[in-house]
Amino acid sequence: MADYSGSFSGSFEGDGSLVVGVNWGNISDAPPTITPFQANSITANTAFRNNFNTNVKNRLNAEGVISSSIQIDYGSISNVPSGIVSSSQQTKDYLPSGVVSSSQQTIQNLPNGTISGSVQVDYGLVSNIPSGIVSSSTQIVSNLVGQDVVVQSISGSFSGSFSGSFEGNGSNLTSIKATQTNLQETLLVNQNVGGISVGETFSVGTDVEDILRQILIQFIPSTISGIQLRNTGSNISTSVREVNSGITTDEFRITVSENDPNLLTPINLSLTASGATTGNFENYYGTSLSVGTNDITISPDEVLNIDSIPSANSANITITARAEDPTDSSVLSTSRTYSYVYPFYYGATSTDLSSATGTTLETYLTKLTQTKGTKSVTLVATSEYLYFGYPSRYGDLSTIKDGNNFDVTSGFTKYTITINGGNGWNSVSYYLYRSNTTTTITSQTYTFTF
C-alpha cells in the first residue's frame, strides 16, 4: 500500500499499525487511554496523583467525608449516645469492685508474702516442711537405699540403679546385669559345718541360698507320738493284762508336730496291731493331721486278744502308728504295747492246795496280775497254811523272807500243779509254795525273790 500524507476526513478502520506521523492530540473524538504501566500502578501517574490530592481529597474534606480513623478527634464528636464504650479504659471504670482484668492487678492485690511462681521460692529457706515431703528425684533415690523396692510395672526406658528387692515379671527391664547366685565350680565339703557333713558335694549350678540353708538351718522332721488305743471316749489301760483279756477299740489318739522349717505335718498315716493271737490288723487312713492331739476313728471296732502264752513269761500286743514326713520322706512311728501274763496267787487257807487242779486256786487265794519279779505281799493267817504260786516257767524262788526280814525259805515246800484260770485260760503248769505248817500271824509282809 502506498504511503499517504496530508489530511483527510471521514472514518478509518484498521489497527493503525501503519499510520505514522499522526498527532493524536489533534484527533477529535479519540477515546481516553492510559499506558499499561499507568494501568498497573495508578500512583505512578504523577499528574493523576497530583490531581487527586489537589481536587478530589480537598473536595472530600470540604464535604466532611471521613475516610479513615486518623481524621477523627473523639473529643470533638458531638451527640455521642450515653454509654458508648470506645476503649478498654472506659470498660475498667464500669467493672464491679474487685474484678481483676489483668495480671498487674492480681500481683498488687495479693497478700504480703504470697508466692505466685516457683521463681520466688528458695527451698532452702522454707521452714516447717512436713517430714517425708519429696520435692525432687534426688530425694527418692536417697530414700531407696537399703529399702525393699516393689516395682509393679515398668514401661519405657529405665536407667540408673536401685537396691532392695524386686517384684514383677521383668518383661520391660533391659540391660540389667545379674549377680551370680549359684556355684560356678563344684564344692566338696571337708569339714562339718552346721547341717553339712564331711564328704558332701555341691554340684555346679547349686543355688547359694540352698547351701546357706543347709549350713544355717538344721532340718527337723515332723513327728507322731503318744499312741493310745481308745474305746467309748476313754484311753484303754496299758496295765499288764491277764491272758484272755480282750481289747476292744473304736479310736486311737496320736500327738503330732510339724517339721522345721517347712511347718508341714506328717502324711500317709497307718495303724498296725501285731502280736495278738486273734485280731491283728493293719489299717490306712487319709485323715489330715493337725499339730497337737489327733483322735482318729477306727471303724468298725477292732478286737484284740492273747488267749494263751505257749512258753514265754509274757506276751505283748503292739500297736504302731506310722506316717511319713512330707519333706524328706523319712518314716515316722510311735508304738505302745499291751502286755499279757499268767497271774500270781497268794494268801492263807487251812485247805491243802498242794494237788489243786482247775480253778481251785482262785477259790481260796488272791490273784496278782504282774510280770515276773520279786513280790512283796501282805499275809494274815489264823492256824492256816501260807501260799505263794506262779507259772513254773519262771523258775525257782531263791529266798522267802518274813515281815521281820528273816529268811524262812526252808519253812516252805514247792509243789508242781496244773491249773486253769477263771479268765478262760487252761492247763498251765504252776509252782505252788506252801508253808510246812499252819501258822497264825496278824499281818506281815512276806517277800518272795527269784
XYZ file of N, CA and C in Angstrom, residues 258-385:
384
model
N 4.802 -80.463 113.633
C 5.172 -80.148 112.254
C 6.685 -80.138 112.111
N 7.156 -80.243 110.860
C 8.596 -80.217 110.655
C 9.100 -78.771 110.647
N 10.412 -78.637 110.672
C 11.046 -77.325 110.726
C 12.171 -77.311 109.682
N 12.209 -76.320 108.777
C 11.481 -75.049 108.835
C 10.217 -75.002 107.970
N 9.815 -76.104 107.354
C 8.721 -76.037 106.380
C 7.330 -76.014 107.003
N 7.243 -76.380 108.299
C 5.971 -76.327 109.037
C 4.892 -77.204 108.406
N 5.289 -78.428 107.997
C 4.355 -79.376 107.399
C 4.135 -80.546 108.346
N 2.923 -81.095 108.374
C 2.584 -82.229 109.233
C 2.695 -83.535 108.449
N 2.796 -84.672 109.164
C 3.004 -85.960 108.507
C 1.872 -86.337 107.558
N 2.195 -87.258 106.634
C 1.223 -87.787 105.682
C 1.283 -89.316 105.709
N 0.350 -89.944 104.990
C 0.322 -91.406 104.822
C 0.275 -92.150 106.153
N -0.689 -91.829 106.969
C -0.827 -92.431 108.294
C -1.407 -93.842 108.204
N -0.844 -94.748 109.026
C -1.388 -96.109 109.130
C -1.338 -96.547 110.591
N -2.156 -97.552 110.933
C -2.174 -98.119 112.281
C -2.129 -99.635 112.158
N -1.185 -100.246 112.887
C -0.993 -101.693 112.819
C -1.060 -102.292 114.211
N -1.727 -103.452 114.323
C -1.739 -104.230 115.572
C -1.075 -105.570 115.282
N -0.099 -105.915 116.102
C 0.609 -107.182 115.907
C 0.848 -107.851 117.252
N 1.103 -109.174 117.218
C 1.395 -109.926 118.440
C 0.197 -110.577 119.075
N -1.001 -110.232 118.632
C -2.213 -110.826 119.202
C -2.403 -112.237 118.653
N -2.993 -113.118 119.460
C -3.354 -114.445 118.943
C -4.605 -114.348 118.093
N -5.414 -113.320 118.338
C -6.560 -113.032 117.475
C -6.737 -111.523 117.340
N -7.059 -111.065 116.112
C -7.421 -109.662 115.912
C -6.358 -108.753 115.334
N -5.171 -109.311 114.924
C -4.166 -108.425 114.324
C -4.748 -107.714 113.089
N -4.325 -106.467 112.854
C -4.836 -105.728 111.699
C -3.816 -104.703 111.237
N -4.059 -104.153 110.041
C -3.276 -103.034 109.503
C -4.239 -102.137 108.726
N -4.455 -100.951 109.250
C -5.405 -100.020 108.651
C -4.690 -98.765 108.155
N -5.166 -98.216 107.038
C -4.605 -96.984 106.467
C -5.635 -95.865 106.551
N -5.124 -94.638 106.785
C -6.013 -93.504 106.986
C -5.555 -92.327 106.131
N -6.509 -91.691 105.500
C -6.214 -90.497 104.712
C -6.493 -89.234 105.493
N -6.652 -89.405 106.801
C -7.002 -88.270 107.659
C -5.921 -87.194 107.610
N -6.350 -85.954 107.489
C -5.419 -84.822 107.540
C -5.043 -84.576 108.993
N -3.760 -84.580 109.270
C -3.285 -84.415 110.643
C -3.006 -82.949 110.950
N -3.268 -82.573 112.179
C -3.000 -81.213 112.634
C -2.032 -81.261 113.804
N -1.397 -80.133 114.067
C -0.446 -80.058 115.178
C -1.195 -80.252 116.491
N -0.637 -81.114 117.363
C -1.276 -81.386 118.642
C -1.939 -82.750 118.655
N -2.991 -82.884 119.472
C -3.681 -84.158 119.651
C -4.641 -84.428 118.504
N -4.562 -85.663 117.962
C -5.454 -86.092 116.892
C -6.155 -87.369 117.322
N -7.488 -87.375 117.375
C -8.287 -88.566 117.665
C -8.868 -89.075 116.355
N -8.542 -90.320 116.007
C -8.905 -90.862 114.704
C -9.767 -92.106 114.890
N -10.896 -92.091 114.241
C -11.880 -93.165 114.397
C -11.412 -94.453 113.734
N -11.649 -95.579 114.442
C -11.438 -96.917 113.888
C -12.818 -97.511 113.613
N -13.086 -97.788 112.360
C -14.411 -98.296 112.018
C -14.286 -99.402 110.970
N -14.856 -100.591 111.266
C -15.567 -100.954 112.503
C -14.591 -101.162 113.655
N -15.143 -101.408 114.862
C -14.303 -101.639 116.033
C -13.352 -102.804 115.777
N -12.164 -102.705 116.384
C -11.201 -103.811 116.337
C -11.150 -104.482 117.704
N -11.076 -105.832 117.711
C -10.995 -106.607 118.960
C -9.718 -107.425 118.941
N -8.865 -107.189 119.938
C -7.561 -107.852 120.028
C -7.505 -108.713 121.285
N -6.749 -109.822 121.191
C -6.653 -110.701 122.374
C -5.436 -111.605 122.271
N -4.898 -111.962 123.452
C -3.928 -113.054 123.581
C -4.571 -114.066 124.514
N -4.948 -115.226 123.963
C -5.667 -116.220 124.775
C -4.770 -117.302 125.342
N -3.490 -117.288 124.977
C -2.546 -118.240 125.566
C -1.120 -117.780 125.301
N -0.210 -118.197 126.215
C 1.218 -117.917 126.022
C 1.910 -119.270 126.065
N 2.357 -119.760 124.921
C 2.876 -121.124 124.878
C 4.034 -121.391 125.829
N 5.046 -120.519 125.856
C 6.219 -120.835 126.668
C 6.879 -119.630 127.322
N 6.721 -118.460 126.749
C 7.379 -117.271 127.289
C 6.746 -116.831 128.598
N 7.458 -115.988 129.303
C 6.933 -115.476 130.568
C 5.760 -114.514 130.355
N 5.791 -113.793 129.212
C 4.731 -112.832 128.913
C 4.612 -112.691 127.394
N 3.573 -112.033 126.956
C 3.384 -111.755 125.535
C 2.792 -110.355 125.393
N 3.050 -109.720 124.210
C 2.619 -108.341 124.000
C 1.821 -108.173 122.708
N 0.817 -107.347 122.788
C 0.187 -106.823 121.592
C 0.790 -105.435 121.365
N 1.331 -105.210 120.169
C 1.972 -103.925 119.858
C 1.122 -103.140 118.873
N 0.823 -101.927 119.259
C 0.093 -101.009 118.395
C 1.097 -100.002 117.846
N 1.172 -99.891 116.508
C 2.147 -98.989 115.891
C 1.457 -98.076 114.885
N 1.633 -96.793 115.081
C 1.178 -95.814 114.086
C 2.394 -95.380 113.282
N 2.242 -95.365 111.954
C 3.332 -94.954 111.074
C 2.854 -93.840 110.155
N 3.795 -92.966 109.780
C 3.492 -91.888 108.838
C 4.786 -91.519 108.131
N 4.715 -90.497 107.313
C 5.869 -90.084 106.518
C 5.993 -88.576 106.558
N 7.249 -88.109 106.726
C 7.448 -86.665 106.679
C 7.307 -86.209 105.233
N 6.523 -85.152 104.974
C 6.261 -84.746 103.600
C 7.447 -84.095 102.902
N 8.464 -83.687 103.675
C 9.609 -83.011 103.072
C 10.724 -83.975 102.709
N 11.192 -84.777 103.663
C 12.314 -85.670 103.374
C 11.913 -87.138 103.280
N 10.598 -87.417 103.369
C 10.052 -88.780 103.234
C 10.546 -89.739 104.308
N 11.069 -89.207 105.405
C 11.504 -90.084 106.486
C 10.298 -90.767 107.127
N 10.505 -92.015 107.582
C 9.433 -92.796 108.189
C 9.291 -92.398 109.649
N 8.082 -92.101 110.054
C 7.790 -91.704 111.431
C 6.953 -92.794 112.069
N 7.168 -93.037 113.358
C 6.368 -94.072 114.016
C 6.260 -93.812 115.513
N 5.230 -94.351 116.085
C 5.033 -94.344 117.534
C 4.323 -95.634 117.902
N 4.746 -96.262 119.010
C 4.212 -97.581 119.374
C 3.827 -97.634 120.845
N 2.948 -98.585 121.156
C 2.588 -98.870 122.540
C 2.290 -100.358 122.643
N 2.708 -100.927 123.773
C 2.477 -102.361 123.973
C 1.467 -102.599 125.097
N 0.730 -103.675 124.928
C -0.222 -104.131 125.940
C 0.223 -105.538 126.325
N 0.766 -105.657 127.546
C 1.397 -106.911 127.970
C 0.387 -107.875 128.604
N 0.605 -109.174 128.346
C -0.248 -110.245 128.868
C 0.612 -111.238 129.646
N 0.075 -111.722 130.769
C 0.772 -112.718 131.600
C -0.256 -113.670 132.221
N 0.301 -114.795 132.744
C -0.490 -115.632 133.645
C -0.279 -115.061 135.040
N -1.272 -115.067 135.912
C -1.198 -114.356 137.196
C -0.434 -115.120 138.289
N -0.059 -114.347 139.318
C 0.419 -114.911 140.589
C -0.797 -115.179 141.473
N -0.615 -116.097 142.481
C -1.636 -116.325 143.513
C -0.943 -116.320 144.866
N -1.602 -115.725 145.890
C -1.039 -115.742 147.243
C -2.182 -115.677 148.245
N -1.875 -116.032 149.503
C -2.880 -115.984 150.556
C -2.672 -117.058 151.605
N -3.699 -117.227 152.460
C -3.635 -118.221 153.551
C -4.962 -118.952 153.631
N -4.897 -120.249 153.794
C -6.093 -121.080 153.953
C -5.707 -122.373 154.659
N -6.675 -122.917 155.359
C -6.419 -124.189 156.039
C -6.545 -125.373 155.081
N -7.038 -125.101 153.841
C -7.207 -126.157 152.833
C -5.861 -126.492 152.223
N -5.619 -127.771 152.066
C -4.381 -128.210 151.425
C -4.545 -128.118 149.914
N -3.784 -127.214 149.295
C -3.882 -126.991 147.850
C -2.699 -127.590 147.092
N -1.936 -128.411 147.706
C -0.714 -128.925 147.097
C -0.970 -129.776 145.850
N -2.197 -130.222 145.689
C -2.544 -131.011 144.499
C -3.747 -130.416 143.770
N -3.886 -129.097 143.878
C -5.058 -128.423 143.295
C -5.063 -128.543 141.770
N -6.251 -128.514 141.198
C -6.460 -128.522 139.744
C -7.543 -127.507 139.386
N -7.793 -127.384 138.080
C -8.856 -126.477 137.623
C -8.646 -125.069 138.137
N -9.700 -124.470 138.637
C -9.652 -123.092 139.100
C -9.645 -123.002 140.621
N -9.199 -124.056 141.272
C -9.241 -124.118 142.735
C -8.475 -122.971 143.377
N -7.305 -122.631 142.841
C -6.510 -121.565 143.456
C -7.290 -120.251 143.524
N -8.080 -119.984 142.521
C -8.843 -118.735 142.501
C -9.953 -118.733 143.551
N -10.326 -119.926 144.006
C -11.372 -120.023 145.028
C -10.849 -119.602 146.391
N -9.580 -119.912 146.685
C -9.041 -119.683 148.033
C -7.997 -118.560 148.115
N -7.377 -118.234 147.012
C -6.247 -117.300 147.058
C -6.549 -116.014 146.286
N -5.682 -115.024 146.508
C -5.802 -113.729 145.817
C -4.949 -113.734 144.545
N -5.513 -113.182 143.481
C -4.814 -113.147 142.177
C -4.052 -111.823 142.032
N -2.834 -111.918 141.523
C -1.987 -110.739 141.299
C -1.482 -110.791 139.856
N -1.949 -109.838 139.022
C -1.590 -109.836 137.587
C -0.402 -108.900 137.371
N 0.781 -109.482 137.382
C 2.018 -108.739 137.180
C 3.024 -109.624 136.455
N 4.054 -108.990 135.899
C 5.107 -109.749 135.233
C 6.036 -110.357 136.283
N 6.906 -111.272 135.829
C 7.845 -111.946 136.723
C 8.723 -110.924 137.438
N 8.982 -111.188 138.733
C 9.848 -110.327 139.513
C 9.607 -110.543 140.990
N 10.461 -110.000 141.838
C 10.307 -110.096 143.286
C 8.981 -109.481 143.710
N 8.265 -110.205 144.588
C 6.950 -109.734 145.014
C 6.911 -109.652 146.537
N 6.351 -108.570 147.033
C 6.129 -108.402 148.467
C 4.628 -108.337 148.689
N 4.079 -109.277 149.459
C 2.634 -109.356 149.680
C 2.343 -109.447 151.169
N 1.162 -108.970 151.550
C 0.754 -108.991 152.958
C -0.042 -110.268 153.242
N 0.372 -111.012 154.272
C -0.292 -112.264 154.629
C -0.873 -112.163 156.043
N -2.075 -112.663 156.215
C -2.751 -112.743 157.514
C -3.242 -114.166 157.671
N -2.953 -114.807 158.807
C -3.342 -116.220 158.960
C -3.727 -116.518 160.409
N -4.704 -117.430 160.509
C -5.099 -117.942 161.825
C -5.118 -119.453 161.725
N -4.025 -120.044 162.172
C -3.853 -121.506 162.084
C -4.099 -121.968 160.645
N -3.408 -121.310 159.683
C -3.592 -121.602 158.267
C -2.232 -121.752 157.576
N -2.286 -122.440 156.405
C -1.091 -122.529 155.567
C -0.902 -121.203 154.811
